[in-house]
Amino acid sequence: MTSYGRRGDLEVRLASSPREIDAAQAIRYRVFYEEMSAIPDAETRARKRDADRFDDICDHLLVLDHALVPGEDGELPPEDPESLKKVVGCYRLLRQDVAERHGGFYTASEYDIAPLLARHADLNFLELGRSCVLQPYRTRPTVELLWHGIMHYVTAHNLDVMFGCASFEGTDPAALAAPLSYLHHFHAAPADWRVRALPERYEEMNRIPKEEVDPREALRALPPMIKGYLRAGCYIGEGAVVDRQFGTTDVLILFPVAQISDRYLSKFGAKYGTPRGS
């Protein structure tokens, strides 16, 4: 088991057992289905787990709080405190070589990524997904630890490009006209990196002319995760996608690692020390 770093009682590392993956799925259920507006099917509701076929082939990046003990925090799920007591945040990581052996990427259900992969056949891609942090831990230290873990994972596996879907709450793109238009006009991917939503799922992002967009106001309307992606230097794909199951409007984020801002690379590559075995 390899730890990617620690800050006080918080540690970031990969899940090392099925129980820890189960803990991540339980946290995802709490956030997506209980706190937000995802719609569970009967099995999901009964198990209180957010799970799909991709969980079996992905690596699961976790943030753990080692200060938590069973029964001490009434907010923790009571049904299995031993496996759930420490995991407070997670990310799902899917490498291209693994995806190609198991039917492709999750993102392909929303965006036409095949042309992108073909244009950059010499690069190794990593899909980021199912980002989730418990409400009391939605703070800078937790987010920074997740980024730190991702960057170490990217280095360890010689990955060149990160991508995935990021979400706005709500399924009405018209209500998100300002932030979607801002992303379209100011952060669109250049031609060589362009990715378009699938035709049957495409929702227009260009809803307000560029000269009428107030960047400061639009930035305030962005979810914190998308703001963080923009600060790191990500590109945004063409077209949004409404995900009615999860009650969200999704945009595609894309990070060629070589073009991530130097500030982020230096900050998350060294701040918490080098990975160590344990």
Short mmCIF file of N, CA, C and O in Angstrom, two decimals, residues 183-241:
data_model
loop_
_atom_site.label_atom_id
_atom_site.label_comp_id
_atom_site.label_asym_id
_atom_site.label_seq_id
_atom_site.Cartn_x
_atom_site.Cartn_y
_atom_site.Cartn_z
N LEU A 183 -17.62 29.52 -20.05
CA LEU A 183 -16.70 28.41 -20.36
C LEU A 183 -16.50 28.26 -21.86
O LEU A 183 -15.39 28.02 -22.33
N HIS A 184 -17.58 28.42 -22.61
CA HIS A 184 -17.50 28.29 -24.07
C HIS A 184 -16.61 29.37 -24.68
O HIS A 184 -15.77 29.08 -25.54
N HIS A 185 -16.76 30.60 -24.24
CA HIS A 185 -16.04 31.71 -24.87
C HIS A 185 -14.60 31.86 -24.37
O HIS A 185 -13.72 32.28 -25.14
N PHE A 186 -14.34 31.51 -23.11
CA PHE A 186 -13.04 31.84 -22.53
C PHE A 186 -12.15 30.62 -22.26
O PHE A 186 -10.95 30.78 -22.02
N HIS A 187 -12.71 29.41 -22.32
CA HIS A 187 -11.89 28.24 -21.98
C HIS A 187 -12.08 27.07 -22.93
O HIS A 187 -11.74 25.93 -22.59
N ALA A 188 -12.57 27.34 -24.13
CA ALA A 188 -12.79 26.26 -25.10
C ALA A 188 -11.45 25.63 -25.51
O ALA A 188 -10.42 26.31 -25.63
N ALA A 189 -11.48 24.32 -25.71
CA ALA A 189 -10.28 23.62 -26.14
C ALA A 189 -9.87 24.06 -27.54
O ALA A 189 -10.73 24.27 -28.40
N PRO A 190 -8.57 24.20 -27.81
CA PRO A 190 -8.11 24.49 -29.17
C PRO A 190 -8.42 23.31 -30.09
O PRO A 190 -8.74 22.21 -29.63
N ALA A 191 -8.31 23.54 -31.38
CA ALA A 191 -8.77 22.57 -32.38
C ALA A 191 -8.18 21.18 -32.16
O ALA A 191 -8.89 20.17 -32.27
N ASP A 192 -6.91 21.11 -31.81
CA ASP A 192 -6.25 19.82 -31.69
C ASP A 192 -6.76 19.01 -30.50
O ASP A 192 -6.58 17.79 -30.45
N TRP A 193 -7.40 19.69 -29.54
CA TRP A 193 -7.89 19.03 -28.34
C TRP A 193 -9.41 19.02 -28.25
O TRP A 193 -9.99 18.63 -27.24
N ARG A 194 -10.06 19.45 -29.31
CA ARG A 194 -11.51 19.63 -29.25
C ARG A 194 -12.24 18.29 -29.13
O ARG A 194 -11.91 17.32 -29.79
N VAL A 195 -13.24 18.27 -28.28
CA VAL A 195 -14.11 17.11 -28.08
C VAL A 195 -15.54 17.64 -28.03
O VAL A 195 -15.82 18.63 -27.36
N ARG A 196 -16.44 16.95 -28.73
CA ARG A 196 -17.82 17.42 -28.82
C ARG A 196 -18.77 16.41 -28.16
O ARG A 196 -18.57 15.20 -28.24
N ALA A 197 -19.79 16.93 -27.51
CA ALA A 197 -20.80 16.06 -26.93
C ALA A 197 -21.46 15.22 -28.02
O ALA A 197 -21.57 15.65 -29.17
N LEU A 198 -21.89 14.02 -27.65
CA LEU A 198 -22.58 13.17 -28.61
C LEU A 198 -23.80 13.89 -29.17
O LEU A 198 -24.49 14.61 -28.43
N PRO A 199 -24.07 13.74 -30.46
CA PRO A 199 -25.17 14.51 -31.09
C PRO A 199 -26.50 14.38 -30.37
O PRO A 199 -27.22 15.37 -30.20
N GLU A 200 -26.82 13.18 -29.92
CA GLU A 200 -28.11 12.97 -29.27
C GLU A 200 -28.16 13.53 -27.85
O GLU A 200 -29.25 13.61 -27.25
N ARG A 201 -27.01 13.95 -27.31
CA ARG A 201 -26.98 14.48 -25.95
C ARG A 201 -26.50 15.93 -25.89
O ARG A 201 -26.45 16.52 -24.83
N TYR A 202 -26.19 16.49 -27.05
CA TYR A 202 -25.59 17.82 -27.13
C TYR A 202 -26.54 18.91 -26.63
O TYR A 202 -27.69 18.99 -27.05
N GLU A 203 -26.05 19.76 -25.73
CA GLU A 203 -26.75 20.96 -25.27
C GLU A 203 -25.86 22.16 -25.54
O GLU A 203 -24.68 22.16 -25.17
N GLU A 204 -26.40 23.17 -26.17
CA GLU A 204 -25.63 24.36 -26.54
C GLU A 204 -25.10 25.08 -25.30
O GLU A 204 -25.84 25.33 -24.35
N MET A 205 -23.81 25.41 -25.34
CA MET A 205 -23.21 26.21 -24.27
C MET A 205 -23.14 27.69 -24.64
O MET A 205 -23.10 28.55 -23.76
N ASN A 206 -23.12 27.98 -25.92
CA ASN A 206 -23.01 29.37 -26.41
C ASN A 206 -24.39 30.03 -26.36
O ASN A 206 -25.08 30.15 -27.36
N ARG A 207 -24.78 30.48 -25.17
CA ARG A 207 -26.13 31.01 -24.95
C ARG A 207 -26.14 32.52 -24.80
O ARG A 207 -27.21 33.14 -24.91
N ILE A 208 -25.00 33.12 -24.54
CA ILE A 208 -24.88 34.57 -24.38
C ILE A 208 -23.68 35.03 -25.19
O ILE A 208 -22.61 34.41 -25.10
N PRO A 209 -23.80 36.07 -26.01
CA PRO A 209 -22.64 36.55 -26.77
C PRO A 209 -21.47 36.90 -25.84
O PRO A 209 -21.67 37.35 -24.71
N LYS A 210 -20.28 36.70 -26.36
CA LYS A 210 -19.09 36.89 -25.53
C LYS A 210 -19.04 38.28 -24.91
O LYS A 210 -18.70 38.43 -23.73
N GLU A 211 -19.39 39.29 -25.68
CA GLU A 211 -19.30 40.66 -25.17
C GLU A 211 -20.31 40.95 -24.07
O GLU A 211 -20.18 41.94 -23.34
N GLU A 212 -21.31 40.10 -23.94
CA GLU A 212 -22.32 40.30 -22.89
C GLU A 212 -22.06 39.47 -21.64
O GLU A 212 -22.79 39.60 -20.64
N VAL A 213 -21.04 38.63 -21.67
CA VAL A 213 -20.71 37.81 -20.52
C VAL A 213 -19.87 38.61 -19.53
O VAL A 213 -18.87 39.22 -19.91
N ASP A 214 -20.29 38.62 -18.27
CA ASP A 214 -19.50 39.23 -17.20
C ASP A 214 -18.64 38.13 -16.58
O ASP A 214 -19.15 37.30 -15.82
N PRO A 215 -17.34 38.07 -16.92
CA PRO A 215 -16.51 36.96 -16.43
C PRO A 215 -16.51 36.83 -14.91
O PRO A 215 -16.54 35.70 -14.39
N ARG A 216 -16.48 37.95 -14.22
CA ARG A 216 -16.43 37.88 -12.76
C ARG A 216 -17.71 37.26 -12.20
O ARG A 216 -17.67 36.41 -11.32
N GLU A 217 -18.83 37.69 -12.74
CA GLU A 217 -20.12 37.14 -12.29
C GLU A 217 -20.24 35.66 -12.67
O GLU A 217 -20.72 34.84 -11.88
N ALA A 218 -19.80 35.32 -13.87
CA ALA A 218 -19.87 33.93 -14.31
C ALA A 218 -18.99 33.02 -13.46
O ALA A 218 -19.37 31.90 -13.11
N LEU A 219 -17.81 33.50 -13.10
CA LEU A 219 -16.92 32.72 -12.25
C LEU A 219 -17.56 32.41 -10.91
O LEU A 219 -17.40 31.31 -10.37
N ARG A 220 -18.30 33.38 -10.37
CA ARG A 220 -18.95 33.15 -9.09
C ARG A 220 -20.00 32.06 -9.17
O ARG A 220 -20.34 31.42 -8.17
N ALA A 221 -20.54 31.84 -10.36
CA ALA A 221 -21.59 30.83 -10.54
C ALA A 221 -21.02 29.44 -10.81
O ALA A 221 -21.78 28.47 -10.89
N LEU A 222 -19.71 29.31 -10.92
CA LEU A 222 -19.11 28.02 -11.21
C LEU A 222 -18.98 27.18 -9.93
O LEU A 222 -18.64 27.71 -8.87
N PRO A 223 -19.21 25.88 -10.00
CA PRO A 223 -18.93 25.01 -8.85
C PRO A 223 -17.44 25.07 -8.49
O PRO A 223 -16.59 25.26 -9.36
N PRO A 224 -17.11 24.93 -7.22
CA PRO A 224 -15.71 25.02 -6.79
C PRO A 224 -14.78 24.07 -7.54
O PRO A 224 -13.64 24.44 -7.85
N MET A 225 -15.25 22.87 -7.86
CA MET A 225 -14.38 21.92 -8.56
C MET A 225 -14.01 22.44 -9.94
O MET A 225 -12.85 22.33 -10.37
N ILE A 226 -14.97 23.01 -10.66
CA ILE A 226 -14.67 23.53 -11.99
C ILE A 226 -13.75 24.74 -11.90
O ILE A 226 -12.83 24.90 -12.71
N LYS A 227 -13.93 25.58 -10.88
CA LYS A 227 -13.02 26.70 -10.68
C LYS A 227 -11.59 26.20 -10.49
O LYS A 227 -10.63 26.75 -11.04
N GLY A 228 -11.44 25.14 -9.70
CA GLY A 228 -10.11 24.58 -9.49
C GLY A 228 -9.50 24.04 -10.77
O GLY A 228 -8.32 24.24 -11.04
N TYR A 229 -10.31 23.38 -11.58
CA TYR A 229 -9.82 22.89 -12.87
C TYR A 229 -9.33 24.05 -13.74
O TYR A 229 -8.30 23.95 -14.40
N LEU A 230 -10.10 25.13 -13.76
CA LEU A 230 -9.71 26.28 -14.59
C LEU A 230 -8.41 26.89 -14.09
O LEU A 230 -7.55 27.28 -14.90
N ARG A 231 -8.25 26.99 -12.78
CA ARG A 231 -7.01 27.55 -12.23
C ARG A 231 -5.81 26.71 -12.63
O ARG A 231 -4.70 27.22 -12.80
N ALA A 232 -6.02 25.41 -12.76
CA ALA A 232 -4.93 24.52 -13.15
C ALA A 232 -4.62 24.61 -14.64
O ALA A 232 -3.58 24.14 -15.08
N GLY A 233 -5.53 25.21 -15.41
CA GLY A 233 -5.28 25.40 -16.83
C GLY A 233 -6.00 24.44 -17.75
O GLY A 233 -5.51 24.16 -18.85
N CYS A 234 -7.15 23.92 -17.33
CA CYS A 234 -7.85 22.94 -18.16
C CYS A 234 -8.52 23.58 -19.36
O CYS A 234 -8.75 24.79 -19.41
N TYR A 235 -8.85 22.75 -20.35
CA TYR A 235 -9.69 23.13 -21.47
C TYR A 235 -11.10 22.58 -21.22
O TYR A 235 -11.29 21.63 -20.46
N ILE A 236 -12.07 23.16 -21.93
CA ILE A 236 -13.46 22.73 -21.82
C ILE A 236 -13.92 22.23 -23.18
O ILE A 236 -13.68 22.86 -24.22
N GLY A 237 -14.61 21.08 -23.20
CA GLY A 237 -15.12 20.52 -24.43
C GLY A 237 -16.29 21.31 -25.00
O GLY A 237 -16.79 22.26 -24.38
N GLU A 238 -16.74 20.89 -26.16
CA GLU A 238 -17.81 21.60 -26.88
C GLU A 238 -19.16 20.93 -26.58
O GLU A 238 -19.35 19.74 -26.85
N GLY A 239 -20.07 21.71 -26.04
CA GLY A 239 -21.40 21.20 -25.73
C GLY A 239 -21.49 20.65 -24.32
O GLY A 239 -20.55 20.02 -23.81
N ALA A 240 -22.62 20.91 -23.68
CA ALA A 240 -22.91 20.33 -22.37
C ALA A 240 -23.80 19.10 -22.55
O ALA A 240 -24.36 18.87 -23.62
N VAL A 241 -23.92 18.32 -21.48
CA VAL A 241 -24.75 17.11 -21.49
C VAL A 241 -25.59 17.09 -20.21
O VAL A 241 -25.05 17.28 -19.11
#
